[in-house]
Every structure is written in C-alpha cells, then in structure tokens.
Amino acid sequence: MSGAEAARRAFAPNWQGRAALAALAIYSVYAASQLDIGLERIWHGFSEAGAFLGRMVPPNFTRWQLLLDGMLESLQIAFISSAVGIVLSLPIALLAARNLMPWWVSAPARAFIGFCRSLHYVIVAILFVKAIGFGVLAGICALVVASIGFISKLFAEAIEEISPKQVEAVRATGAGFAAVLLYGVLPQVASRFVGFCIYQIDSNLRNSTMVGIVGAGGIGGTLFAAFKRFDYDFVAAILLVIIALIFAAELVATRVRAALR
Amino acid sequence: MTGHTGAALEIRGLSKAYVAGKPVLHGIDLEVEGQGITAVIGPSGTGKSTLIRCINRLVEPSAGEIRLHGQDLARLRGRSLRLARRRIGMVFQEYNLVERLTVMENVLSGRLGYVPLWRAWLRRYPSEDVARAFTLLDAVGLPEHATRRADALSGGQRQRVGIARALMQEPELLLADEPTSSLDPKTSVEIMELIATLCSEAGIPVIVNIHNVALARRFARRIVGMAGGRIVFDGPPEALEDSHLVDIYGGEEWL
Amino acid sequence: MTGIAGPIARELRGPTAPLMREWTRFSPRQRLARYTVWLAIVAALVWSVRSIEIIPEFLWDAPEQMADLLVRMWPPDLRYYPDAVHAALIETIHIATLGTILSFGMAVPLALLASRVITPFAVLNGFAQLLLVASRSVNTLVWALVFVAVFGPGAAAGVMAVAFRSIGFVGKLLAEALDETASGPVEALRAAGAPWGSVVLKGYWPQVQPAFWGIALFRWDINVRESAVLGLVGAGGIGVVLDDALNFFQWDKAATVLLAIFAVVIVAEIFVTRVRARLI
C-alpha cells in the first residue's frame, strides 16, 4: 500500500489552533485601532512617564496627619465590614447549601449570593454613596456585600462537598438539626471557612483603600484628591504606605494560615 | 409499653422502593427478641442495608410497620423520630466518625439526642456522661486515645470508637451495617467479639448485616438469609446448610 | 430502659464512677491561645466602632434611603442603550481583552525568569518575583490613575492599567505552574540533546498549556469586571457613562448601565465556563 504510506503524517497540523491565534492577532490590531491606541501614543506616553516618575520622588510625607487619618479610617472600614460580612455569610451559606436545605430555600439564597457577587465593589460603593451619602458607612456597606458574595459562595460549595456519611452517623444518634450542624457539618468545613475569612479580610484591607475614590471613606479619597491636584509626591507617599499595609497584611495572613494547618 | 408480643423489634410487611415500581424490599416480616445477635446475610444489593436503615429511618420505608417495643417507628416525624433514634445505636461499615473531632467528642456525640444544644456546643457535657464515655473507651480498649483526632486512628480503632459512640446512646437496639467489611480478618473477629460481649452484658439485641458467613455462624444466635429483597432463610446457625447458601447466594462453585 | 448488667454496666451505673477523669476540649495552652485571638479580634472591632465616624441617623436611615434609590432607578430606561451605552460596553470588553493579551506579552517572559526550573539563577528569579509582586500590590484603579496621569484620560490608560495589574497575577500563577511540571519528559529531551528553546517548547509548554489557558480565561473574566469601573477615574469604558448618569441624577439611565454591566459579567462567566469545559 504505497499510497497510504505517502499519506501518513507524523503530526496532524493544528489548523484550529493556528486559526484561533491568527484571529486573536487580527482582533488585537482591530481593538487597538478602535480604542485609538497607536504606537506613537504609547511611545509618547512612556516618555511622559519619565517626567511623571520624576515628580513622584522624593515622596512627600509632610502631610502625614492626613495620610494617617485616611489609613486608620480604611483599617476601620476593613475590620467592621469583615466582621459583619463574616457573621452574615455563615447563615447565608448554610441556607444556600443544596445538601442541607430544600431547593426553595437554597435557590433564593444562591440567587442572593450571585447578586452580591455580580457587581464590582466600587460600583456597589457608588450606589451606597448615592443612597446614604458620602462617608465610611457607604464603604462598609459595599465591602459587606462583597464579603457576603465571596465567603458565602465558597463556604456553601465547601458544605456541599462534605462527606454525607459523617452527617448520617450523627443523625442516627437522634441529634436534632442544630446538633447535626454542630457535630456533623461544621467540623468538616470549619478550617476552610476560617481560610476563606482570612482571604476576605485581606481583600477587604486592600479594597478599603480604594472605596474612597468614589467618596466612600478611607485613604482612597485622599489619594484621588492628590492625583487631581497633581500632588504626585504626596501620591507617592500614599502609595508607599498602602503597599506597606498590603505587604504586612499578606505576611500576617500567611503566618495565620500556617499556624492553622 | 402495650400491645406487643414480647419481641423487642417487630417488622411487618416492610417494603421499600427507591424507584417506583422497582422495590428493593418485598414485604419483609421479622421479629427480633430482646437479646443476642441476629445476623442478616445475603448477596450485595439485596436490600440488607436498606432493611437496617429503614429501622432507624435513615431510609424512608415505602410501606409497612416497624415496632420497637410496641412503638411504630415508620410513622414517626420530627421530635418523636429523634427520640426514637436515640434509642437505637448504629455502627457503620466505614465507621462514619466525624474525622476532625477528637475521639472523646465522637463518643460524646452519642449523647446529642439527650443533652441540650448549648451543652453540645460548648462541650459542657454532664460529668456522668464524660465518666461513662471514659468507661466505654476503656471497655473498647482505647483508654489513652480520648484527645486524639479521629482521623489519626487506624480502621480497627475507629470502629471501636464507633461502637463506643453507639453504646453511649444507651440504646435498646444496636444496628450494625457491615461493621467488619473494611477491616482485616483478625480485626474483624475482635470487633465482632467486642460487639457480642458488650451488648450481651448490657442486654442489648443486635442486628448485624454481614458478608462473612463464617463470622455470622460464629457470633450470631440467629441467621436471616436474604435474596432478592425477601427473607429466604431464618434459623439458628446450626440449621444453615449449603443448600440454604445456594438459595441465598445462588451458584455452588464458590462453596 | 432495658436492663443493663455485667461489670461494665455496673461501673456505668455507679453514682460517681471510681475512675472519674477530667475531659476538656482544649488544653490550657490552647485555651489561652484561643482567648488571645478572640480578644485581639474584639479589641480591633471595638476600636473601629468607637473611632469611626458614623452618624447614627444615617445608619437607621440607610435601608429607607436604599429603597428610595431603587425606586428612583426602577424601571430602567432601555432607550438609552443604543445611543449611550452600547458603544461604551463594547469599549469595556475591548479594554479587558486587549489588556489581558498585553499582560501576557509581558508576563510570559517574567514567568520564565521567575520559575526556578527554567531559569536556574536565584538573582534573576528574585528580580522577576519583585516585579510581579510590585504589579500585584497596586490596585487596578491605582494603575488607572497613574496611566491617566501619563496618557491622559481615555481607553488607552484603561488598557495599560488592566495589563499592568494582570502581569503580577498571570506571571505568578504561570511561574507556579512551570515549577510544578514533571521533570521526566524534560530530562528525556535534555538527554536527547535538545537545545534550551526546544526543551521549553516541547518539554514544558505541553505540560503547562492547560494551566496557561485556564489562567488566561480566569484573568479575562476578572478584567471584564474591573474594566467596568475604570471609567470612574477617567480610564474609559462603561464606567464613564455610569459616572455621568449618576452625576446628572439620571437614575433610569444609571439603571440601564448597571443592567448592561450585570449582563456582560454574567455572559462573560458563562463564556469562560463553557470554554474551560471544552479546553480541559
């Protein structure tokens, strides 16, 4: 069969993959032209960047009182919103777990969680600012919504993955629903819940420095104002402090996680 | 209690169909006396497990009566079902301990049907419960393991904790669903020995599902053979002959 | 109650068993540690609640005000969509997609440098890691502020912001995927005398390919959400329209924008789930 011999190929060329890559390249050029991003604009921008960076150094800490107040306010927003968010997430996640609740309870709870997740926290913060006015309360509310969206979703999924056998055994002892939760369900998911909470506290710390951009309290407002007034040396100072806070938070989170293991 | 025949457990016409029209149990009738081990044998998928789980209602029976000292368990709901469940201890094939709790917490979880919720939550059990738990841990041979986590134990040790948890309920009946199937032969004998001794001392009747016919003969006072969702043999171990085993399991090459 | 007999039962029945042993859930040290943690949490909360400036009337008023806002927004006026919203929505998706593609262009070399198995020089690994961490620890909005300052307001700043924030995320995950590859196939290629480029292309790439596409989809999904807010600081996309609508109290227009964002986020999530199921 000499004909078949010639038709044999070591590799089937991946036409689909190549076509997808070509499409991606064409799209990039098209989208860049749509957004009016040209090479010379980028080039011009990066030459501006030098001047911009030049105005950032040295960072200016003379208004440290303003900086400190903003940072403390951000911390407070993060603490309160994490606490409220965690306390609310626990029951919502239990309601949303399909292996514990009938569908007519879990479906609305899941829809609520999905709703909390769907909008970016800054958008939620704007809505709260428009509804209840400028200030920390709006920031707290926005981050509570974000915390519920994140923790409840993952916690509900964790509950749905538990071993039903351990639950069955506790049920067989004649324990009531609450006792089954305490002994059969929670021990299986408690450490994961703590993990989700630590992650969310970390996120809330980062995000609490941003909600101020839309007027919802914290250092973000100070940062935005400094940008608008071209006080780039003060901007640099604020950014350095925010990054330091994020690093510190990540360090603590890593150590707590290691201690829990 | 009134109106019962003297048997601890009476099952009348018990049927169960997971899918409508395809029953797993066909009208089981069974009486179990106030003491001794009753072994239920039969091929896999013949409804042994379903039968046992219907008794404490981990599985909902489709029809029939299950009377424990005269009370019909099949009709119970809510609180009265819980009160009935705490009178029935259960030992599981895969032990079903709560892995992340300590041995002591697992044993004490046998009291969950008795103690109020706040005590369970704060682990403030009545001191006589704790004392009883220690006594049971001694009895099952794990005196030093109270504070270890359940997932740190071997299979045989876990099953011992499972037995202690079931007896912690002060049950009037013990159900054991394949208690030795996940264990090696030596440990299997030890576990059956433990169940037999502790339950006969406390006067608790036992219903045990078991795959191992030799173990059933050795420990049971009575053997119930099931095939195709029906009882096809019921008698003392001495009466169980090869012809019965053919009825129960089918084929004869394996004998 | 059934009769309990025998030696064990006798001991069980005794009013105070002779071997009364103590059992507590935690050892004293564990308990001390737990109390310390709880105390720290409570202290942080008390400090926050006491020093934060919340006007109580605002707090009690909040649900009512929220309801009031929703009433003003309902029903959304969809007539705004074709003229005012659609173009901005497309621009948002362009920002997210282009930003993701651009970030990969920069993240892949950094990931190769940061991976210990590809680049066996600790100094280069550390340098790449430093750049990745720097990219990650600055929020997309801050990157947007920076690029608005550099490029001026518009979508270009948005694309750069999305790209620069994504570098750290993509680079970190990609470097981790590279570090976790099996060494067997790579050794086989080296043993066959393959040059560095071929080892990377035929030894590592096939192993990290699923992770690569997974990371790309994951980040794109996040970027779609993030680019919806970039407009609030002037970096283009649908956020600009939302900001204008809110500033001019056009509640029904704002509601239309929110609905559009909502829809895009959900469509993106469904798209990502579908594609991921097909790829893996």
Coordinates of C-alpha atoms in Angstrom, one line a residue, chain C residues 49-271:
Chain C
V49 CA -16.6 51.0 66.0
R50 CA -15.7 53.6 68.6
S51 CA -13.4 55.8 66.5
I52 CA -15.3 55.6 63.2
E53 CA -17.5 58.5 62.2
I54 CA -20.9 57.1 61.5
I55 CA -23.8 59.3 62.1
P56 CA -26.4 57.1 63.7
E57 CA -29.3 58.8 61.9
F58 CA -27.6 57.8 58.6
L59 CA -27.3 54.2 59.8
W60 CA -31.0 53.9 60.7
D61 CA -32.0 55.7 57.6
A62 CA -29.9 53.6 55.3
P63 CA -32.4 50.9 54.4
E64 CA -35.0 53.5 53.6
Q65 CA -32.6 55.5 51.5
M66 CA -31.5 52.4 49.7
A67 CA -35.1 51.5 48.9
D68 CA -35.7 55.1 47.8
L69 CA -32.8 54.9 45.4
L70 CA -34.0 51.7 43.9
V71 CA -37.5 53.2 43.4
R72 CA -35.9 56.1 41.6
M73 CA -33.9 53.7 39.4
W74 CA -36.9 51.5 38.5
P75 CA -37.8 51.0 35.8
P76 CA -34.5 51.3 33.8
D77 CA -35.0 53.2 30.6
L78 CA -33.6 50.9 27.9
R79 CA -34.0 53.6 25.2
Y80 CA -30.6 54.9 26.4
Y81 CA -28.9 51.7 25.4
P82 CA -28.3 52.0 21.6
D83 CA -27.0 55.6 21.7
A84 CA -25.2 56.0 25.0
V85 CA -24.5 52.6 26.5
H86 CA -23.7 50.1 23.7
A87 CA -20.5 51.7 22.4
A88 CA -19.1 52.1 25.9
L89 CA -20.0 48.5 26.7
I90 CA -18.0 47.3 23.6
E91 CA -15.2 49.6 24.6
T92 CA -15.1 48.0 28.1
I93 CA -14.8 44.5 26.6
H94 CA -12.0 45.7 24.3
I95 CA -10.2 47.2 27.3
A96 CA -10.5 43.9 29.2
T97 CA -9.4 41.7 26.3
L98 CA -6.6 43.9 25.0
G99 CA -5.3 44.4 28.5
T100 CA -5.3 40.7 29.1
I101 CA -3.4 40.0 25.8
L102 CA -0.9 42.7 26.5
S103 CA -0.3 41.5 30.0
F104 CA 0.5 38.0 28.7
G105 CA 3.1 39.6 26.4
M106 CA 4.9 40.9 29.4
A107 CA 4.0 38.2 32.0
V108 CA 5.3 35.2 30.0
P109 CA 8.9 36.4 29.9
L110 CA 8.7 37.4 33.6
A111 CA 7.2 34.0 34.5
L112 CA 10.1 32.2 32.6
L113 CA 12.5 34.3 34.6
A114 CA 10.8 33.7 37.9
S115 CA 10.5 30.0 37.5
R116 CA 13.3 28.2 39.3
V117 CA 13.3 25.2 36.9
I118 CA 13.6 27.3 33.8
T119 CA 16.0 30.0 35.0
P120 CA 18.5 28.5 37.4
F121 CA 19.8 31.9 38.6
A122 CA 18.4 32.9 42.0
V123 CA 19.2 36.6 41.4
L124 CA 17.1 36.6 38.2
N125 CA 14.3 34.7 39.9
G126 CA 14.2 37.2 42.8
F127 CA 14.2 40.1 40.4
A128 CA 11.3 38.8 38.4
Q129 CA 9.4 37.9 41.5
L130 CA 9.9 41.5 42.7
L131 CA 8.4 42.9 39.5
L132 CA 5.5 40.5 39.8
V133 CA 4.8 41.4 43.4
A134 CA 5.0 45.1 42.6
S135 CA 2.4 44.7 39.8
R136 CA 0.1 42.8 42.1
S137 CA 0.2 45.0 45.1
V138 CA -1.1 48.0 43.2
N139 CA -4.8 48.0 42.6
T140 CA -6.2 48.3 39.0
L141 CA -7.8 51.6 39.9
V142 CA -4.4 53.0 41.1
W143 CA -2.8 51.8 38.0
A144 CA -5.6 53.5 36.1
L145 CA -4.9 56.8 38.0
V146 CA -1.2 56.5 37.2
F147 CA -1.9 55.9 33.5
V148 CA -4.5 58.6 33.2
A149 CA -1.8 60.9 34.6
V150 CA 0.6 59.6 32.0
F151 CA -1.5 59.1 28.9
G152 CA -4.4 61.4 29.6
P153 CA -8.0 60.2 30.1
G154 CA -9.2 57.5 27.8
A155 CA -9.3 53.9 27.0
A156 CA -5.5 53.7 26.4
A157 CA -5.0 54.3 30.1
G158 CA -7.6 51.6 30.9
V159 CA -5.8 49.0 28.7
M160 CA -2.5 49.8 30.3
A161 CA -4.0 49.7 33.8
V162 CA -5.6 46.3 33.2
A163 CA -2.4 45.0 31.6
F164 CA -0.1 46.1 34.4
R165 CA -2.3 44.8 37.2
S166 CA -2.6 41.4 35.4
I167 CA 1.1 40.9 34.9
G168 CA 1.6 40.0 38.5
F169 CA -1.4 37.7 38.7
V170 CA -0.6 35.9 35.4
G171 CA 3.1 35.8 36.0
K172 CA 2.8 34.3 39.5
L173 CA 0.4 31.6 38.5
L174 CA 2.3 30.7 35.4
A175 CA 5.6 30.5 37.2
E176 CA 4.0 28.2 39.8
A177 CA 2.7 26.0 37.0
L178 CA 6.1 25.8 35.5
D179 CA 7.7 24.9 38.9
E180 CA 5.2 22.1 39.3
T181 CA 5.9 20.4 35.9
A182 CA 7.1 16.8 35.9
S183 CA 10.9 16.7 35.4
G184 CA 10.8 13.3 33.5
P185 CA 9.8 14.5 30.0
V186 CA 12.2 17.4 30.3
E187 CA 15.1 15.2 31.3
A188 CA 14.3 12.9 28.3
L189 CA 14.6 15.9 25.9
R190 CA 17.8 17.1 27.5
A191 CA 19.2 13.6 27.3
A192 CA 18.3 13.7 23.6
G193 CA 20.5 16.8 23.3
A194 CA 17.7 19.3 22.6
P195 CA 18.6 23.0 22.9
W196 CA 17.0 25.2 25.5
G197 CA 14.3 26.6 23.2
S198 CA 13.2 23.2 22.2
V199 CA 13.1 21.9 25.8
V200 CA 10.9 24.8 26.8
L201 CA 8.6 24.4 23.7
K202 CA 8.3 20.6 23.8
G203 CA 9.1 19.7 27.4
Y204 CA 7.4 22.5 29.5
W205 CA 4.8 24.0 27.2
P206 CA 2.7 20.9 26.7
Q207 CA 2.6 20.4 30.5
V208 CA 1.6 24.0 31.3
Q209 CA -0.7 24.5 28.4
P210 CA -4.0 23.7 30.2
A211 CA -2.9 25.9 33.1
F212 CA -2.0 28.7 30.7
W213 CA -5.4 28.8 29.0
G214 CA -7.1 28.4 32.4
I215 CA -5.2 31.4 33.8
A216 CA -6.0 33.5 30.7
L217 CA -9.7 32.8 30.9
F218 CA -9.7 33.4 34.7
R219 CA -8.0 36.7 34.4
W220 CA -10.0 37.8 31.4
D221 CA -13.2 37.2 33.5
I222 CA -11.8 39.3 36.3
N223 CA -10.7 42.0 33.9
V224 CA -14.2 42.3 32.4
R225 CA -15.5 43.2 35.9
E226 CA -12.6 45.5 36.7
S227 CA -12.7 47.5 33.4
A228 CA -16.3 48.4 34.2
V229 CA -15.1 50.7 37.0
L230 CA -12.1 52.2 35.3
G231 CA -14.3 55.0 33.8
L232 CA -14.8 56.3 37.3
V233 CA -11.3 57.6 37.3
G234 CA -11.4 58.6 33.6
A235 CA -9.8 55.5 32.1
G236 CA -12.5 54.7 29.5
G237 CA -15.3 52.1 29.2
I238 CA -18.8 52.0 30.6
G239 CA -17.8 53.5 33.9
V240 CA -17.6 56.9 32.3
V241 CA -21.3 56.6 31.3
L242 CA -22.3 55.4 34.7
D243 CA -20.4 58.3 36.4
D244 CA -22.1 60.9 34.1
A245 CA -25.5 59.4 34.7
L246 CA -25.1 59.4 38.4
N247 CA -23.7 62.9 38.5
F248 CA -26.6 64.3 36.5
F249 CA -29.1 62.3 38.6
Q250 CA -30.3 60.3 35.5
W251 CA -31.4 57.3 37.6
D252 CA -33.1 55.4 34.9
K253 CA -30.0 55.7 32.7
A254 CA -27.8 54.6 35.5
A255 CA -30.0 51.6 36.0
T256 CA -29.7 50.8 32.3
V257 CA -25.9 50.9 32.6
L258 CA -25.9 48.7 35.7
L259 CA -28.1 46.2 33.9
A260 CA -25.7 46.2 31.0
I261 CA -22.7 45.6 33.3
F262 CA -24.7 42.9 35.1
A263 CA -25.5 41.2 31.7
V264 CA -21.9 41.4 30.5
V265 CA -20.5 40.0 33.7
I266 CA -22.9 37.0 33.6
V267 CA -22.3 36.4 29.9
A268 CA -18.5 36.5 30.4
E269 CA -18.8 34.0 33.3
I270 CA -20.9 31.6 31.2
F271 CA -18.5 32.0 28.2

